[in-house]
Amino acid sequence: MDSFEGKVAVITGAASGIGLGMAQAFAEAGIRVVLSDVEIEALDAAAAALRASGADVHTVVADVSDAEQVQALAHASLQRYGGIDILCNNAGVGAGTMPSWHSTLDDWQWVLGVNLMGVVHGIRSFMPFLLKQRTPAHIVNTASMAGLSAGGNPVYGASKAAVVSLSESLYIELQRNRSNVSVSLLCPGFVATRILSAERNRPSSLPEASPEPASPLAAAMRQWFNEQVEQGLNPLDVGRQVLAAIREQRFYVFTHPEWLSHVEHRLHNLLQGRNPSASPLPGMEEALRRVL
């Protein structure tokens, strides 16, 4: 895309965090944005703030784990603007804990339903329209560095690893078909979002949450992760990185390039046939050493 002025972007999980950061960055570039989320009040507040800055914004409440609601989001977006240029499958939640066998089936169903099936539903619902338009279009799928490394939260990591695989396959499929649609994979590190309080949006149909480990080590881990997220990258900076990747038609978007050493560690194990081993994030070992 040589120019963004007047383009239309649909963003899920857009009421806060990375989704809102993308919306802000897109609006700065003159893109019209459709914000979608399950948090109605937060969605309305985000839209009001963007409109106050002069942005053209439309909102649609949708649960991405529900295929029919995502299909309705696609139709509502087309009805509003007549076309779609950018789709950001961004909505995500975190649940579950370690060890993995403590995670409930409700945890698995909720996290996979949003993080993985939300992307699947977005692709299935929007792709026919994007291909039919025959104009340049772009899909951004939000994964995580957790989907490229080992030793993290098993439920969340599994969902994001699946998004990585799906997105890489989708990119290759579209390239083989010389499609007008391109793809980017967003793999953020710590970003200042509300991901650690995702339980606020947990559906009543999946109420059984896994118990929090009560050990001093687990408590230290939780505190450390909370601190890292609170001090994380500004979501607007992430949005601007995504915008640059769309402009350059670049697939991988790494918000924290210094984390690639953890990906390298995993790949070395794989290529050399070694058993899996964790590669602690910077600062983690020091934080945990206090309780060991």
XYZ file of C-alpha atoms in Angstrom:
292
model
C 0.000 0.000 0.000
C 1.545 3.250 -1.159
C -1.017 5.418 0.599
C -3.212 4.892 3.672
C -5.440 7.948 3.383
C -9.077 6.867 3.204
C -8.353 3.163 3.635
C -10.538 1.062 5.941
C -9.218 -1.135 8.749
C -11.148 -3.569 10.940
C -9.556 -4.294 14.325
C -10.747 -6.851 16.865
C -9.909 -6.480 20.541
C -9.797 -2.764 19.824
C -11.197 -1.286 23.035
C -7.809 -1.271 24.773
C -4.216 -2.447 24.578
C -2.576 -3.321 21.266
C -5.865 -3.126 19.362
C -6.440 0.461 20.488
C -2.789 1.275 19.799
C -3.218 0.076 16.217
C -6.412 2.093 15.874
C -4.623 5.236 17.062
C -1.702 4.709 14.698
C -4.012 3.956 11.777
C -6.124 7.024 12.471
C -2.968 9.159 12.469
C -2.339 7.896 8.938
C -5.842 8.828 7.761
C -7.283 5.310 7.889
C -10.955 4.851 8.735
C -11.286 2.278 11.503
C -13.885 -0.239 12.593
C -13.334 -1.033 16.263
C -14.673 -4.329 17.571
C -14.619 -5.731 21.097
C -16.775 -7.423 23.743
C -16.341 -4.600 26.293
C -19.076 -2.174 25.327
C -18.225 0.721 27.654
C -14.510 0.557 26.883
C -15.304 0.307 23.168
C -17.492 3.407 23.289
C -14.829 5.315 25.235
C -12.112 4.351 22.745
C -14.272 5.413 19.811
C -15.139 8.734 21.454
C -11.466 9.527 22.072
C -10.551 8.720 18.471
C -13.419 10.778 17.078
C -12.315 13.706 19.244
C -8.976 13.573 17.440
C -10.739 13.737 14.075
C -10.810 10.038 13.187
C -13.579 8.358 11.208
C -14.631 5.496 13.504
C -17.331 2.856 13.566
C -17.902 0.322 16.366
C -19.265 -3.221 16.300
C -19.623 -5.369 19.407
C -18.495 -8.915 18.595
C -17.127 -11.987 20.353
C -14.514 -13.384 17.970
C -14.925 -16.901 19.356
C -18.402 -16.901 17.753
C -18.238 -17.423 13.983
C -21.637 -15.831 13.366
C -20.677 -12.672 15.248
C -17.482 -12.306 13.206
C -19.464 -12.818 10.007
C -21.821 -10.063 11.191
C -18.794 -7.849 11.870
C -17.625 -8.311 8.285
C -21.038 -7.436 6.860
C -21.430 -4.418 9.160
C -17.999 -3.107 8.131
C -18.800 -3.479 4.439
C -22.198 -1.885 4.867
C -20.605 1.092 6.619
C -17.648 1.722 4.313
C -18.220 -0.343 1.174
C -14.839 -2.037 1.323
C -12.085 -3.264 3.646
C -8.363 -2.816 3.140
C -6.837 -4.009 6.417
C -7.999 -6.715 8.820
C -6.357 -7.021 12.234
C -7.235 -10.284 13.985
C -5.984 -9.007 17.318
C -8.384 -10.018 20.106
C -6.653 -12.137 22.736
C -6.964 -13.398 26.294
C -4.739 -15.160 28.794
C -5.748 -17.858 31.266
C -4.407 -21.036 32.731
C -1.251 -21.567 34.670
C 1.619 -23.953 35.225
C 1.759 -26.894 35.407
C -0.335 -27.411 32.300
C -2.371 -30.259 33.749
C -3.856 -27.844 36.282
C -5.487 -25.814 33.518
C -9.200 -26.508 33.252
C -10.976 -27.460 30.052
C -12.839 -24.150 30.349
C -9.458 -22.373 30.260
C -8.472 -24.241 27.120
C -11.781 -23.648 25.397
C -11.830 -19.923 26.238
C -8.233 -19.169 25.255
C -8.242 -21.247 22.080
C -11.682 -19.910 21.196
C -10.500 -16.299 21.278
C -6.795 -16.469 20.414
C -6.911 -19.128 17.691
C -10.499 -19.503 16.507
C -10.893 -15.721 16.543
C -8.191 -15.587 13.867
C -9.746 -18.500 11.978
C -13.157 -16.836 12.022
C -11.653 -13.546 10.865
C -9.906 -15.178 7.919
C -12.968 -17.190 6.890
C -15.362 -14.241 7.186
C -13.274 -11.503 5.567
C -11.129 -13.297 2.994
C -13.875 -13.705 0.357
C -14.479 -9.950 0.384
C -10.767 -9.077 0.333
C -10.122 -11.357 -2.650
C -13.187 -10.161 -4.539
C -12.086 -6.521 -4.289
C -8.857 -7.282 -6.208
C -7.253 -4.192 -4.667
C -4.256 -4.425 -2.301
C -5.349 -5.684 1.110
C -3.535 -6.783 4.238
C -4.242 -9.116 7.165
C -2.444 -8.720 10.500
C -2.679 -11.643 12.922
C -1.577 -11.033 16.499
C 0.439 -13.889 17.976
C 3.158 -13.433 20.627
C 6.795 -14.175 21.281
C 5.270 -16.890 23.484
C 4.262 -18.654 20.268
C 7.880 -18.815 19.093
C 9.681 -19.886 22.264
C 9.413 -22.617 24.884
C 8.735 -22.716 28.601
C 5.997 -20.124 29.003
C 2.312 -20.346 29.859
C 1.229 -23.597 28.164
C -2.361 -22.644 27.293
C -1.533 -19.179 26.004
C 1.639 -20.382 24.269
C -0.172 -23.200 22.481
C -2.807 -20.804 21.158
C -0.198 -18.360 19.880
C 2.001 -21.069 18.343
C -1.043 -22.153 16.352
C -1.551 -18.570 15.127
C 2.099 -18.489 13.995
C 1.694 -21.697 11.988
C -1.643 -20.633 10.517
C -0.312 -17.221 9.495
C 2.832 -18.607 7.855
C 0.727 -21.097 5.886
C -1.748 -18.387 4.887
C 1.072 -16.140 3.645
C 2.529 -18.923 1.497
C -0.900 -19.838 0.087
C -1.582 -16.258 -0.932
C 1.881 -15.811 -2.450
C 1.499 -18.986 -4.506
C -1.786 -17.676 -5.856
C -0.333 -14.218 -6.551
C -3.104 -12.798 -4.430
C -3.889 -9.154 -3.828
C -3.898 -9.959 -0.081
C -0.743 -9.957 2.021
C -0.185 -11.003 5.639
C 1.792 -9.838 8.666
C 2.341 -11.713 11.917
C 2.609 -9.533 15.021
C 4.722 -11.132 17.764
C 4.902 -8.690 20.679
C 6.877 -8.990 23.863
C 5.776 -7.147 26.975
C 3.317 -4.386 26.083
C 1.416 -2.188 28.549
C -1.990 -3.838 28.145
C -4.677 -5.379 30.357
C -3.916 -8.947 29.263
C -3.266 -10.058 32.852
C -6.789 -9.000 33.830
C -8.445 -10.777 30.911
C -10.681 -12.675 33.339
C -12.926 -9.586 33.366
C -14.174 -10.739 29.946
C -14.432 -14.436 30.702
C -17.780 -15.773 29.429
C -20.234 -17.078 31.993
C -20.513 -20.282 29.960
C -16.866 -21.143 30.771
C -16.613 -20.276 34.476
C -14.117 -22.853 35.735
C -10.722 -21.168 36.037
C -7.579 -23.047 36.942
C -6.345 -22.523 40.520
C -3.448 -20.162 41.078
C -0.348 -21.996 42.373
C 0.284 -21.020 45.994
C 4.064 -21.498 46.169
C 6.484 -18.586 46.802
C 8.036 -19.260 43.393
C 4.679 -18.911 41.637
C 3.936 -15.704 43.541
C 7.304 -14.263 42.517
C 6.634 -15.179 38.886
C 3.243 -13.468 38.945
C 4.687 -10.322 40.495
C 7.512 -10.209 37.963
C 5.164 -10.619 34.993
C 2.846 -7.934 36.364
C 5.777 -5.532 36.630
C 6.969 -6.284 33.107
C 3.535 -5.699 31.595
C 3.006 -2.472 33.556
C 6.383 -1.195 32.297
C 5.856 -2.597 28.817
C 5.950 -0.932 25.420
C 3.337 1.724 24.666
C 0.597 0.140 22.488
C 0.710 3.151 20.162
C 4.354 2.310 19.388
C 3.238 -1.214 18.510
C 0.550 0.204 16.236
C 3.112 2.313 14.402
C 5.347 -0.729 13.934
C 2.396 -2.615 12.454
C 1.665 0.264 10.096
C 5.279 0.220 8.906
C 5.101 -3.534 8.302
C 1.940 -3.128 6.209
C 3.602 -0.391 4.174
C 6.663 -2.602 3.586
C 4.610 -5.809 3.140
C 6.778 -7.346 5.854
C 5.534 -10.567 7.411
C 7.239 -10.733 10.818
C 6.671 -7.854 13.242
C 8.884 -8.211 16.321
C 8.268 -5.433 18.826
C 11.173 -6.620 20.992
C 14.011 -7.808 18.701
C 16.159 -8.569 21.757
C 13.820 -11.477 22.490
C 14.862 -13.258 19.313
C 17.660 -14.926 21.260
C 14.958 -17.052 22.930
C 13.633 -18.092 19.545
C 17.193 -18.912 18.497
C 17.644 -21.037 21.637
C 14.575 -23.109 20.770
C 15.580 -23.493 17.117
C 19.080 -24.641 18.071
C 17.559 -27.341 20.258
C 15.326 -28.396 17.389
C 18.009 -28.409 14.696
C 20.487 -30.266 16.882
C 17.944 -32.771 18.140
C 18.326 -31.686 21.748
C 15.579 -31.980 24.308
C 13.536 -28.793 24.969
C 14.867 -26.354 27.542
C 13.632 -22.988 28.747
C 15.477 -19.762 28.034
C 14.608 -17.295 30.825
C 13.688 -13.771 29.820
C 16.037 -10.938 30.806
C 15.644 -10.175 34.502
C 13.537 -13.224 35.285
C 16.300 -15.291 36.847
C 17.299 -12.443 39.147
C 13.689 -11.987 40.284
C 13.235 -15.677 40.966
C 16.583 -16.049 42.696
C 15.200 -14.034 45.601
C 12.796 -16.825 46.529
C 14.906 -19.857 45.609
